[in-house]
CSV table of C-alpha atoms in Angstrom, one decimal:
chain,number,residue,atom,x,y,z
A,83,UNK,CA,-8.9,-21.7,10.9
A,84,UNK,CA,-9.3,-18.4,9.0
A,85,UNK,CA,-5.8,-18.7,7.7
A,86,UNK,CA,-6.5,-22.2,6.4
A,87,UNK,CA,-9.7,-21.0,4.5
A,88,UNK,CA,-7.7,-18.2,2.9
A,89,UNK,CA,-5.0,-20.6,1.7
A,90,UNK,CA,-7.7,-23.0,0.4
A,91,UNK,CA,-9.4,-20.1,-1.5
A,92,UNK,CA,-6.2,-18.9,-3.0
A,93,UNK,CA,-5.3,-22.5,-4.0
A,94,UNK,CA,-8.7,-23.0,-5.6
A,95,UNK,CA,-8.4,-19.7,-7.5
A,96,UNK,CA,-4.9,-20.7,-8.8
A,97,UNK,CA,-6.3,-24.0,-10.1
A,98,UNK,CA,-9.2,-22.2,-11.7
A,99,UNK,CA,-6.8,-19.8,-13.5
A,100,UNK,CA,-4.6,-22.7,-14.6
A,101,UNK,CA,-7.5,-24.6,-16.0
A,102,UNK,CA,-8.8,-21.5,-17.9
A,103,UNK,CA,-5.4,-20.9,-19.3
A,104,UNK,CA,-5.2,-24.6,-20.5
A,105,UNK,CA,-8.6,-24.3,-22.2
A,106,UNK,CA,-7.6,-21.1,-24.0
A,107,UNK,CA,-4.4,-22.7,-25.2
A,108,UNK,CA,-6.3,-25.8,-26.5
A,109,UNK,CA,-8.9,-23.7,-28.2
A,110,UNK,CA,-6.3,-21.6,-29.9
A,111,UNK,CA,-4.4,-24.7,-31.1
A,112,UNK,CA,-7.6,-26.1,-32.5
A,113,UNK,CA,-8.4,-22.8,-34.2
A,114,UNK,CA,-5.0,-22.7,-35.9
A,115,UNK,CA,-5.3,-26.3,-37.2
A,116,UNK,CA,-8.8,-25.5,-38.5
A,117,UNK,CA,-7.6,-22.3,-40.1
A,118,UNK,CA,-4.8,-24.2,-42.0
A,119,UNK,CA,-7.4,-26.6,-43.3
A,120,UNK,CA,-9.7,-23.9,-44.5
A,121,UNK,CA,-6.9,-22.0,-46.2
A,122,UNK,CA,-5.9,-25.2,-48.0
A,123,UNK,CA,-9.5,-25.9,-49.1
A,124,UNK,CA,-9.8,-22.3,-50.4
A,125,UNK,CA,-6.9,-23.0,-52.8
A,126,UNK,CA,-9.0,-25.8,-54.4
A,127,UNK,CA,-11.9,-25.5,-56.8
A,128,UNK,CA,-15.1,-24.8,-54.7
A,129,UNK,CA,-18.7,-23.8,-55.4
A,130,UNK,CA,-19.6,-20.2,-54.6
A,131,UNK,CA,-21.7,-21.2,-51.6
A,132,UNK,CA,-18.9,-23.4,-50.2
A,133,UNK,CA,-16.2,-20.8,-50.7
A,134,UNK,CA,-18.4,-18.1,-49.0
A,135,UNK,CA,-18.9,-20.4,-46.0
A,136,UNK,CA,-15.2,-21.1,-45.7
A,137,UNK,CA,-14.4,-17.4,-45.8
A,138,UNK,CA,-16.9,-16.7,-43.1
A,139,UNK,CA,-15.4,-19.4,-40.9
A,140,UNK,CA,-11.9,-18.1,-41.6
A,141,UNK,CA,-12.9,-14.6,-40.5
A,142,UNK,CA,-14.3,-16.0,-37.3
A,143,UNK,CA,-11.2,-18.0,-36.6
A,144,UNK,CA,-8.9,-15.1,-37.3
A,145,UNK,CA,-10.9,-12.9,-34.9
A,146,UNK,CA,-10.7,-15.7,-32.3
A,147,UNK,CA,-6.9,-15.9,-32.6
A,148,UNK,CA,-6.6,-12.2,-32.5
A,149,UNK,CA,-8.4,-12.1,-29.2
A,150,UNK,CA,-6.2,-14.9,-27.9
A,151,UNK,CA,-3.1,-12.7,-28.4
A,152,UNK,CA,-4.2,-10.6,-25.4
A,153,UNK,CA,-5.2,-13.5,-23.2
A,154,UNK,CA,-1.7,-13.5,-21.7
A,155,UNK,CA,-2.8,-10.4,-19.8
A,156,UNK,CA,-5.5,-12.4,-18.1
A,157,UNK,CA,-2.7,-14.8,-17.0
A,158,UNK,CA,-0.7,-12.2,-15.2
A,159,UNK,CA,-0.8,-12.1,-11.4
A,160,UNK,CA,-3.3,-9.7,-9.8
A,161,UNK,CA,-0.4,-7.5,-8.5
A,162,UNK,CA,1.0,-7.0,-12.0
A,163,UNK,CA,-2.4,-6.1,-13.4
A,164,UNK,CA,-2.9,-3.7,-10.6
A,165,UNK,CA,0.4,-2.0,-11.4
A,166,UNK,CA,-0.7,-1.7,-15.1
A,167,UNK,CA,-4.0,-0.1,-14.0
A,168,UNK,CA,-2.0,2.3,-11.9
A,169,UNK,CA,-0.2,3.5,-15.1
A,170,UNK,CA,-3.6,4.0,-16.9
A,171,UNK,CA,-5.3,6.0,-14.1
A,172,UNK,CA,-4.0,9.3,-12.9
A,173,UNK,CA,-1.2,8.8,-10.4
A,174,UNK,CA,-2.0,10.1,-6.9
A,175,UNK,CA,-2.3,12.9,-5.9
A,176,UNK,CA,-3.7,13.5,-9.4
A,177,UNK,CA,-7.5,12.8,-9.5
A,178,UNK,CA,-9.6,10.5,-11.5
A,179,UNK,CA,-13.1,11.4,-12.6
A,180,UNK,CA,-15.8,10.1,-10.3
A,181,UNK,CA,-17.7,8.3,-13.2
A,182,UNK,CA,-17.2,7.8,-16.9
A,183,UNK,CA,-14.4,6.8,-19.3
A,184,UNK,CA,-11.7,8.6,-17.2
A,185,UNK,CA,-12.8,6.9,-14.0
A,186,UNK,CA,-11.8,3.5,-12.5
A,187,UNK,CA,-15.3,2.2,-13.5
A,188,UNK,CA,-14.1,2.2,-17.1
A,189,UNK,CA,-11.6,-0.6,-16.3
A,190,UNK,CA,-14.1,-2.4,-14.1
A,191,UNK,CA,-16.5,-2.8,-17.1
A,192,UNK,CA,-14.0,-5.0,-19.1
A,193,UNK,CA,-14.4,-8.3,-17.3
A,194,UNK,CA,-15.2,-9.8,-13.9
A,195,UNK,CA,-11.6,-10.2,-12.9
A,196,UNK,CA,-10.7,-6.6,-13.8
A,197,UNK,CA,-13.7,-5.4,-11.8
A,198,UNK,CA,-12.6,-7.3,-8.7
A,199,UNK,CA,-9.1,-5.8,-9.0
A,200,UNK,CA,-10.3,-2.3,-9.5
A,201,UNK,CA,-12.9,-2.4,-6.7
A,202,UNK,CA,-10.4,-4.0,-4.2
A,203,UNK,CA,-7.5,-1.6,-4.9
A,204,UNK,CA,-7.9,1.4,-2.5
A,205,UNK,CA,-5.3,3.7,-4.2
A,206,UNK,CA,-7.5,3.9,-7.4
A,207,UNK,CA,-10.2,5.6,-5.3
A,208,UNK,CA,-8.0,7.9,-3.2
A,209,UNK,CA,-7.8,10.7,-5.9
A,210,UNK,CA,-11.3,12.0,-6.9
A,211,UNK,CA,-12.8,14.7,-9.0
A,212,UNK,CA,-16.3,15.3,-7.6
A,213,UNK,CA,-18.2,17.5,-10.1
A,214,UNK,CA,-21.7,18.4,-9.3
A,215,UNK,CA,-23.6,19.6,-12.4
A,216,UNK,CA,-27.3,19.8,-13.2
A,217,UNK,CA,-27.3,16.7,-15.4
A,218,UNK,CA,-28.9,13.3,-15.2
A,219,UNK,CA,-26.1,11.9,-13.1
A,220,UNK,CA,-26.6,14.3,-10.3
A,221,UNK,CA,-29.2,12.1,-8.3
A,222,UNK,CA,-26.6,9.3,-8.2
A,223,UNK,CA,-23.5,11.4,-7.3
A,224,UNK,CA,-23.8,11.2,-3.5
A,225,UNK,CA,-23.9,7.4,-3.7
A,226,UNK,CA,-20.9,7.4,-6.1
A,227,UNK,CA,-18.9,9.6,-3.6
A,228,UNK,CA,-19.8,7.3,-0.7
A,229,UNK,CA,-18.8,4.2,-2.6
A,230,UNK,CA,-15.4,5.8,-3.6
A,231,UNK,CA,-14.6,6.9,-0.1
A,232,UNK,CA,-15.4,3.4,1.3
A,233,UNK,CA,-13.2,1.7,-1.4
A,234,UNK,CA,-10.3,4.0,-0.6
A,235,UNK,CA,-10.2,2.4,2.9
A,236,UNK,CA,-7.7,4.3,5.1
A,237,UNK,CA,-5.5,5.9,2.3
A,238,UNK,CA,-4.9,9.7,2.3
A,239,UNK,CA,-7.3,11.6,0.0
A,240,UNK,CA,-6.8,14.0,-2.8
A,241,UNK,CA,-10.1,15.6,-3.7
A,242,UNK,CA,-11.4,18.2,-6.1
A,243,UNK,CA,-14.9,19.4,-5.4
A,244,UNK,CA,-16.6,21.5,-8.1
A,245,UNK,CA,-20.2,22.6,-8.0
A,246,UNK,CA,-22.7,24.6,-10.0
A,247,UNK,CA,-25.1,26.9,-8.4
A,248,UNK,CA,-28.3,25.5,-6.8
A,249,UNK,CA,-27.1,22.0,-6.4
A,250,UNK,CA,-29.4,20.5,-3.7
A,251,UNK,CA,-27.0,17.6,-2.7
A,252,UNK,CA,-23.9,19.9,-2.2
A,253,UNK,CA,-24.4,20.2,1.6
A,254,UNK,CA,-24.8,16.4,1.9
A,255,UNK,CA,-21.6,15.9,-0.2
A,256,UNK,CA,-19.7,18.3,2.1
A,257,UNK,CA,-21.0,16.5,5.2
A,258,UNK,CA,-19.9,13.2,3.8
A,259,UNK,CA,-16.4,14.5,3.0
A,260,UNK,CA,-16.0,15.9,6.4
A,261,UNK,CA,-16.6,12.5,7.9
A,262,UNK,CA,-13.3,11.5,6.2
A,263,UNK,CA,-11.4,14.8,6.9
A,264,UNK,CA,-8.8,13.0,9.0
A,265,UNK,CA,-7.6,11.5,5.7
A,266,UNK,CA,-7.6,14.7,3.6
A,267,UNK,CA,-4.1,15.4,2.1
A,268,UNK,CA,-4.9,17.6,-0.9
A,269,UNK,CA,-8.2,19.6,-1.3
A,270,UNK,CA,-9.3,21.8,-4.1
A,271,UNK,CA,-12.6,23.7,-3.9
A,272,UNK,CA,-14.5,25.4,-6.7
A,273,UNK,CA,-17.8,26.3,-5.0
A,274,UNK,CA,-20.5,28.8,-5.7
A,275,UNK,CA,-20.6,32.1,-3.9
A,276,UNK,CA,-24.1,31.4,-2.7
A,277,UNK,CA,-22.6,28.8,-0.3
A,278,UNK,CA,-22.7,30.6,3.1
A,279,UNK,CA,-21.4,30.0,6.6
A,280,UNK,CA,-24.2,27.6,7.4
A,281,UNK,CA,-22.9,25.1,5.0
A,282,UNK,CA,-19.9,24.5,7.3
A,283,UNK,CA,-21.7,24.9,10.6
A,284,UNK,CA,-21.7,21.2,11.3
A,285,UNK,CA,-17.9,20.8,10.6
A,286,UNK,CA,-16.2,20.2,13.9
A,287,UNK,CA,-12.7,19.2,13.1
A,288,UNK,CA,-10.4,18.3,15.9
A,289,UNK,CA,-7.3,17.6,13.8
A,290,UNK,CA,-6.3,17.2,10.1
A,291,UNK,CA,-3.1,15.1,10.6
A,292,UNK,CA,-2.4,14.4,6.9
A,293,UNK,CA,-3.5,17.7,5.4
A,294,UNK,CA,-0.9,19.4,3.1
A,295,UNK,CA,-2.6,21.4,0.3
A,296,UNK,CA,-5.6,23.7,0.0
A,297,UNK,CA,-6.6,25.2,-3.3
A,298,UNK,CA,-9.5,27.7,-3.7
A,299,UNK,CA,-10.2,27.9,-7.4
A,300,UNK,CA,-13.4,29.9,-8.0
A,301,UNK,CA,-14.4,30.8,-11.5
A,302,UNK,CA,-15.0,34.5,-12.3
A,303,UNK,CA,-18.7,34.4,-11.3
A,304,UNK,CA,-17.9,33.1,-7.9
A,305,UNK,CA,-17.1,35.1,-4.8
A,306,UNK,CA,-15.1,33.3,-2.2
A,307,UNK,CA,-15.8,35.8,0.5
A,308,UNK,CA,-18.9,33.9,1.6
A,309,UNK,CA,-17.1,30.7,2.5
A,310,UNK,CA,-13.5,31.6,3.5
A,311,UNK,CA,-13.6,32.7,7.1
A,312,UNK,CA,-15.8,29.9,8.5
A,313,UNK,CA,-13.9,27.3,6.4
A,314,UNK,CA,-10.3,28.4,6.9
A,315,UNK,CA,-10.7,28.2,10.7
A,316,UNK,CA,-10.7,24.4,10.3
A,317,UNK,CA,-7.1,24.3,9.1
A,318,UNK,CA,-5.6,25.6,12.4
A,319,UNK,CA,-5.6,21.9,13.2
A,320,UNK,CA,-3.4,20.9,10.3
A,321,UNK,CA,0.2,20.4,11.5
A,322,UNK,CA,1.4,19.2,8.0
A,323,UNK,CA,-0.2,22.2,6.1
A,324,UNK,CA,2.3,23.3,3.5
A,325,UNK,CA,0.6,24.6,0.4
A,326,UNK,CA,-2.0,27.3,-0.1
A,327,UNK,CA,-3.3,28.5,-3.4
A,328,UNK,CA,-6.0,31.0,-4.3
A,329,UNK,CA,-6.8,31.2,-8.0
A,330,UNK,CA,-9.0,33.2,-10.3
A,331,UNK,CA,-10.8,35.1,-7.5
A,332,UNK,CA,-10.5,38.0,-5.1
A,333,UNK,CA,-8.5,37.2,-2.0
A,334,UNK,CA,-10.1,37.8,1.4
A,335,UNK,CA,-8.9,40.2,4.0
A,336,UNK,CA,-5.5,39.8,5.6
A,337,UNK,CA,-7.4,38.9,8.8
A,338,UNK,CA,-8.9,35.9,7.1
A,339,UNK,CA,-5.4,34.7,6.1
A,340,UNK,CA,-4.2,34.9,9.7
A,341,UNK,CA,-6.7,32.2,10.6
A,342,UNK,CA,-4.3,29.8,8.9
A,343,UNK,CA,-1.0,28.5,10.2
A,344,UNK,CA,1.0,30.7,7.8
A,345,UNK,CA,4.3,29.9,9.5
A,346,UNK,CA,4.0,26.3,8.2
A,347,UNK,CA,3.6,27.2,4.5
A,348,UNK,CA,6.3,26.3,2.0
A,349,UNK,CA,4.2,27.1,-1.2
A,350,UNK,CA,1.8,29.9,-1.8
A,351,UNK,CA,-0.2,31.1,-4.8
A,352,UNK,CA,-2.3,34.3,-4.6
A,353,UNK,CA,-4.1,35.9,-7.5
A,354,UNK,CA,-5.5,39.4,-7.6
A,355,UNK,CA,-4.3,40.1,-4.1
A,356,UNK,CA,-3.8,43.7,-2.8
A,357,UNK,CA,-0.1,44.4,-2.6
A,358,UNK,CA,-0.2,45.5,1.0
A,359,UNK,CA,-2.0,42.3,2.0
A,360,UNK,CA,0.5,40.2,0.1
A,361,UNK,CA,3.3,41.9,2.1
A,362,UNK,CA,1.4,41.3,5.4
A,363,UNK,CA,1.0,37.6,4.5
A,364,UNK,CA,4.7,37.2,3.4
A,365,UNK,CA,5.9,38.6,6.7
A,366,UNK,CA,4.4,35.6,8.5
A,367,UNK,CA,5.6,32.9,6.0
A,368,UNK,CA,9.1,32.5,7.2
A,369,UNK,CA,9.3,28.9,5.9
A,370,UNK,CA,8.2,29.8,2.3
A,371,UNK,CA,10.1,28.1,-0.5
A,372,UNK,CA,8.0,29.0,-3.6
A,373,UNK,CA,5.8,32.0,-4.1
A,374,UNK,CA,3.6,32.9,-7.0
A,375,UNK,CA,1.4,36.0,-6.9
A,376,UNK,CA,-0.5,38.5,-9.1
A,377,UNK,CA,-0.7,41.6,-6.9
A,378,UNK,CA,-2.8,44.7,-7.4
A,379,UNK,CA,-3.4,47.9,-5.6
A,380,UNK,CA,-6.6,48.6,-3.7
A,381,UNK,CA,-7.4,51.2,-1.1
A,382,UNK,CA,-10.1,49.3,0.8
A,383,UNK,CA,-8.7,48.7,4.3
A,384,UNK,CA,-4.9,49.3,3.8
A,385,UNK,CA,-2.6,47.4,6.1
A,386,UNK,CA,-0.4,49.5,8.4
A,387,UNK,CA,3.3,49.3,7.8
A,388,UNK,CA,2.7,47.0,4.8
A,389,UNK,CA,6.2,47.6,3.4
A,390,UNK,CA,8.2,47.0,6.6
A,391,UNK,CA,11.3,44.8,6.0
A,392,UNK,CA,10.4,41.3,5.0
A,393,UNK,CA,13.1,38.5,5.1
A,394,UNK,CA,12.3,35.1,3.6
A,395,UNK,CA,15.4,33.0,4.3
A,396,UNK,CA,14.3,29.9,2.4
A,397,UNK,CA,12.5,31.4,-0.7
A,398,UNK,CA,13.9,29.9,-3.9
A,399,UNK,CA,11.2,30.8,-6.4
A,400,UNK,CA,9.4,34.1,-6.7
A,401,UNK,CA,6.9,34.8,-9.5
A,402,UNK,CA,5.2,38.3,-9.4
A,403,UNK,CA,2.9,39.3,-12.2
A,404,UNK,CA,1.6,42.9,-12.3
A,405,UNK,CA,-2.0,43.8,-12.4
A,406,UNK,CA,-3.0,47.5,-12.0
A,407,UNK,CA,0.1,48.2,-10.0
A,408,UNK,CA,1.0,51.8,-9.1
A,409,UNK,CA,4.6,52.5,-10.2
A,410,UNK,CA,5.6,53.7,-6.7
A,411,UNK,CA,4.0,50.8,-4.8
A,412,UNK,CA,5.8,48.2,-6.8
A,413,UNK,CA,9.4,49.4,-6.1
A,414,UNK,CA,8.5,50.1,-2.5
A,415,UNK,CA,7.3,46.5,-2.0
A,416,UNK,CA,10.4,45.0,-3.7
A,417,UNK,CA,12.7,47.3,-1.6
A,418,UNK,CA,11.3,45.7,1.5
A,419,UNK,CA,12.3,42.2,0.4
A,420,UNK,CA,15.5,40.4,1.5
A,421,UNK,CA,15.7,37.0,-0.3
A,422,UNK,CA,19.1,35.4,0.5
A,423,UNK,CA,18.3,31.9,-1.0
A,424,UNK,CA,16.5,33.1,-4.2
A,425,UNK,CA,17.3,31.1,-7.4
A,426,UNK,CA,14.5,32.0,-9.8
A,427,UNK,CA,12.8,35.4,-10.2
A,428,UNK,CA,10.0,36.2,-12.6
A,429,UNK,CA,8.6,39.7,-12.4
A,430,UNK,CA,6.2,41.9,-14.3
A,431,UNK,CA,7.6,45.2,-15.7
A,432,UNK,CA,5.0,47.4,-14.0
A,433,UNK,CA,6.3,46.3,-10.6
A,434,UNK,CA,9.7,47.6,-11.3
A,435,UNK,CA,8.6,51.2,-11.5
A,436,UNK,CA,10.1,54.1,-13.5
A,437,UNK,CA,13.7,53.0,-12.8
A,438,UNK,CA,13.7,49.2,-13.3
A,439,UNK,CA,17.5,48.8,-13.3
A,440,UNK,CA,17.8,50.4,-9.9
A,441,UNK,CA,15.0,48.3,-8.4
A,442,UNK,CA,16.5,45.1,-9.8
A,443,UNK,CA,20.0,45.9,-8.8
A,444,UNK,CA,19.1,46.7,-5.2
A,445,UNK,CA,17.0,43.5,-4.9
A,446,UNK,CA,19.9,41.4,-6.2
A,447,UNK,CA,22.4,43.1,-3.9
A,448,UNK,CA,20.4,42.1,-0.9
A,449,UNK,CA,20.9,38.4,-1.8
A,450,UNK,CA,24.3,38.6,0.0
A,451,UNK,CA,26.6,36.0,-1.6
A,452,UNK,CA,23.9,34.1,-3.4
A,453,UNK,CA,23.7,34.1,-7.2
A,454,UNK,CA,20.4,34.3,-9.0
A,455,UNK,CA,20.1,31.4,-11.5
A,456,UNK,CA,17.4,32.9,-13.6
A,457,UNK,CA,15.6,36.2,-14.1
A,458,UNK,CA,12.6,36.7,-16.4
A,459,UNK,CA,11.1,40.1,-16.9
A,460,UNK,CA,7.5,40.1,-18.4
A,461,UNK,CA,7.0,43.1,-20.7
A,462,UNK,CA,3.7,45.0,-21.0
A,463,UNK,CA,2.5,47.4,-23.7
A,464,UNK,CA,1.1,50.1,-21.4
A,465,UNK,CA,4.0,51.0,-19.1
A,466,UNK,CA,4.5,54.6,-20.2
A,467,UNK,CA,6.6,55.8,-17.2
A,468,UNK,CA,9.4,53.3,-17.4
A,469,UNK,CA,12.9,53.9,-18.8
A,470,UNK,CA,12.3,50.9,-21.0
A,471,UNK,CA,9.4,52.5,-22.9
A,472,UNK,CA,9.9,52.0,-26.7
A,473,UNK,CA,12.9,49.7,-26.2
A,474,UNK,CA,12.8,46.3,-27.7
A,475,UNK,CA,13.1,43.1,-25.7
A,476,UNK,CA,16.6,42.5,-27.1
A,477,UNK,CA,17.8,45.9,-26.1
A,478,UNK,CA,16.4,45.6,-22.6
A,479,UNK,CA,17.9,42.1,-22.2
A,480,UNK,CA,21.3,43.3,-23.3
A,481,UNK,CA,21.2,46.2,-20.7
A,482,UNK,CA,20.1,43.7,-18.0
A,483,UNK,CA,23.0,41.4,-18.8
A,484,UNK,CA,25.4,44.3,-18.5
A,485,UNK,CA,24.0,45.7,-15.3
A,486,UNK,CA,23.2,42.5,-13.5
A,487,UNK,CA,26.4,40.4,-13.6
A,488,UNK,CA,25.3,38.2,-10.6
A,489,UNK,CA,22.4,36.7,-12.6
A,490,UNK,CA,23.4,33.6,-14.6
A,491,UNK,CA,20.5,33.7,-17.2
A,492,UNK,CA,18.3,36.7,-18.1
A,493,UNK,CA,15.2,36.6,-20.4
A,494,UNK,CA,12.9,39.4,-21.4
A,495,UNK,CA,9.6,38.8,-23.2
A,496,UNK,CA,5.9,38.9,-23.1
A,497,UNK,CA,4.4,38.4,-19.7
A,498,UNK,CA,3.4,34.7,-19.0
A,499,UNK,CA,0.2,33.4,-17.5
A,500,UNK,CA,0.2,32.7,-13.8
A,501,UNK,CA,-1.6,29.4,-14.4
A,502,UNK,CA,0.1,26.0,-14.8
A,503,UNK,CA,3.5,27.1,-13.6
A,504,UNK,CA,4.3,23.8,-11.9
A,505,UNK,CA,4.8,25.3,-8.4
A,506,UNK,CA,1.9,23.6,-6.9
A,507,UNK,CA,-0.4,20.7,-7.0
A,508,UNK,CA,-3.9,22.0,-7.5
A,509,UNK,CA,-6.4,22.3,-10.3
A,510,UNK,CA,-4.1,21.1,-13.0
A,511,UNK,CA,-5.7,17.6,-12.9
A,512,UNK,CA,-9.3,18.3,-13.5
A,513,UNK,CA,-11.2,15.4,-15.1
A,514,UNK,CA,-14.9,16.3,-15.3
A,515,UNK,CA,-18.0,14.3,-15.9
A,516,UNK,CA,-18.6,13.0,-19.4
A,517,UNK,CA,-21.6,15.3,-19.8
A,518,UNK,CA,-22.2,14.6,-23.5
A,519,UNK,CA,-21.6,10.9,-23.3
A,520,UNK,CA,-22.9,9.6,-20.0
A,521,UNK,CA,-23.4,6.0,-19.1
A,522,UNK,CA,-25.0,4.4,-16.2
A,523,UNK,CA,-22.0,2.7,-14.6
A,524,UNK,CA,-22.7,0.0,-12.1
A,525,UNK,CA,-22.2,0.8,-8.5
């Protein structure tokens, strides 16, 4: 009986669409005929009043026919329109804005049929940027989040959660997201440092079966120490966890990292991490394929045997930028690495120490029979202890080409930014609220 009613509804909708298409075609044909008549009359002598009336009518008919040109879109099957919408909105796992012109609601405002398609297509709601700012949209945000999660049905979720300080609804938003944690696949957090352990005290997660990527992206004024230990314990129950990224903020103690299943990771990004802690983490990440880090030296709680031998058998990409690196610690760290599968190496000049050729040569020699495809050395203007001091990029590159015959391509130049390197999916897709041009979109 239910199947029969569905068939009848689909048949009725098809007849309705056919009738609407026929009416549009008839109206367009009548408009063309009328337009031809008006153009002919305008070529004849007319009073000023009659000529003005004909020109107004011609303008109306031209506008009507112009709109008719796009009516063929309305005649497309729902599945085709849905695919077109999928090209307009960010493709999962990229995230749409929760509201505004970059959100699915913008398409839903065009017409009733488009609204139905948008609201009934779960994949349009599976990638979300939830930005909690102190603006006039804030009181409605929790409802927007709830509606989006409901519309995404059972699809995996890609979520970016960003919050200003003193946002009263933030704990409620977190609680709502945790109700759907079994569907989390990619999660990026940019949360205020005032968020303490109590904010996650209710989060009892038995398993995160789909979870793959965690990005902690605090801005400079945030301190992630407040939220990491309590929060990271949740990801022990993530058998598919593969990517971890800490950006623009101080990294927590090594003990905090060991709360995570490091042995599962294939991608890791760590900014402003103490060199000894980086070594301790890498020693546990045997499955690592891509690594991007900006290490520095600190003396707060040094790790014992930080530079014991480290072998990463699957690592293909290694990007190491220097930040306040001691010239002795850098070479000692690199001397501990054995990277038999490495294909791309980007390294800051400070990490290479006073004898950069020796450091690079030894590292390449430990790659056994593998050939490095690409080497980039980022120069700095304040490395006074290096053999390369006062040498131009061209001279250094020539010397590298001569000394490192097992490297296919060598480039020397200004150090690059660690951000946007394409190694990870994280905060590169940040669509924010239209703060300066807000509209009250229908829920």
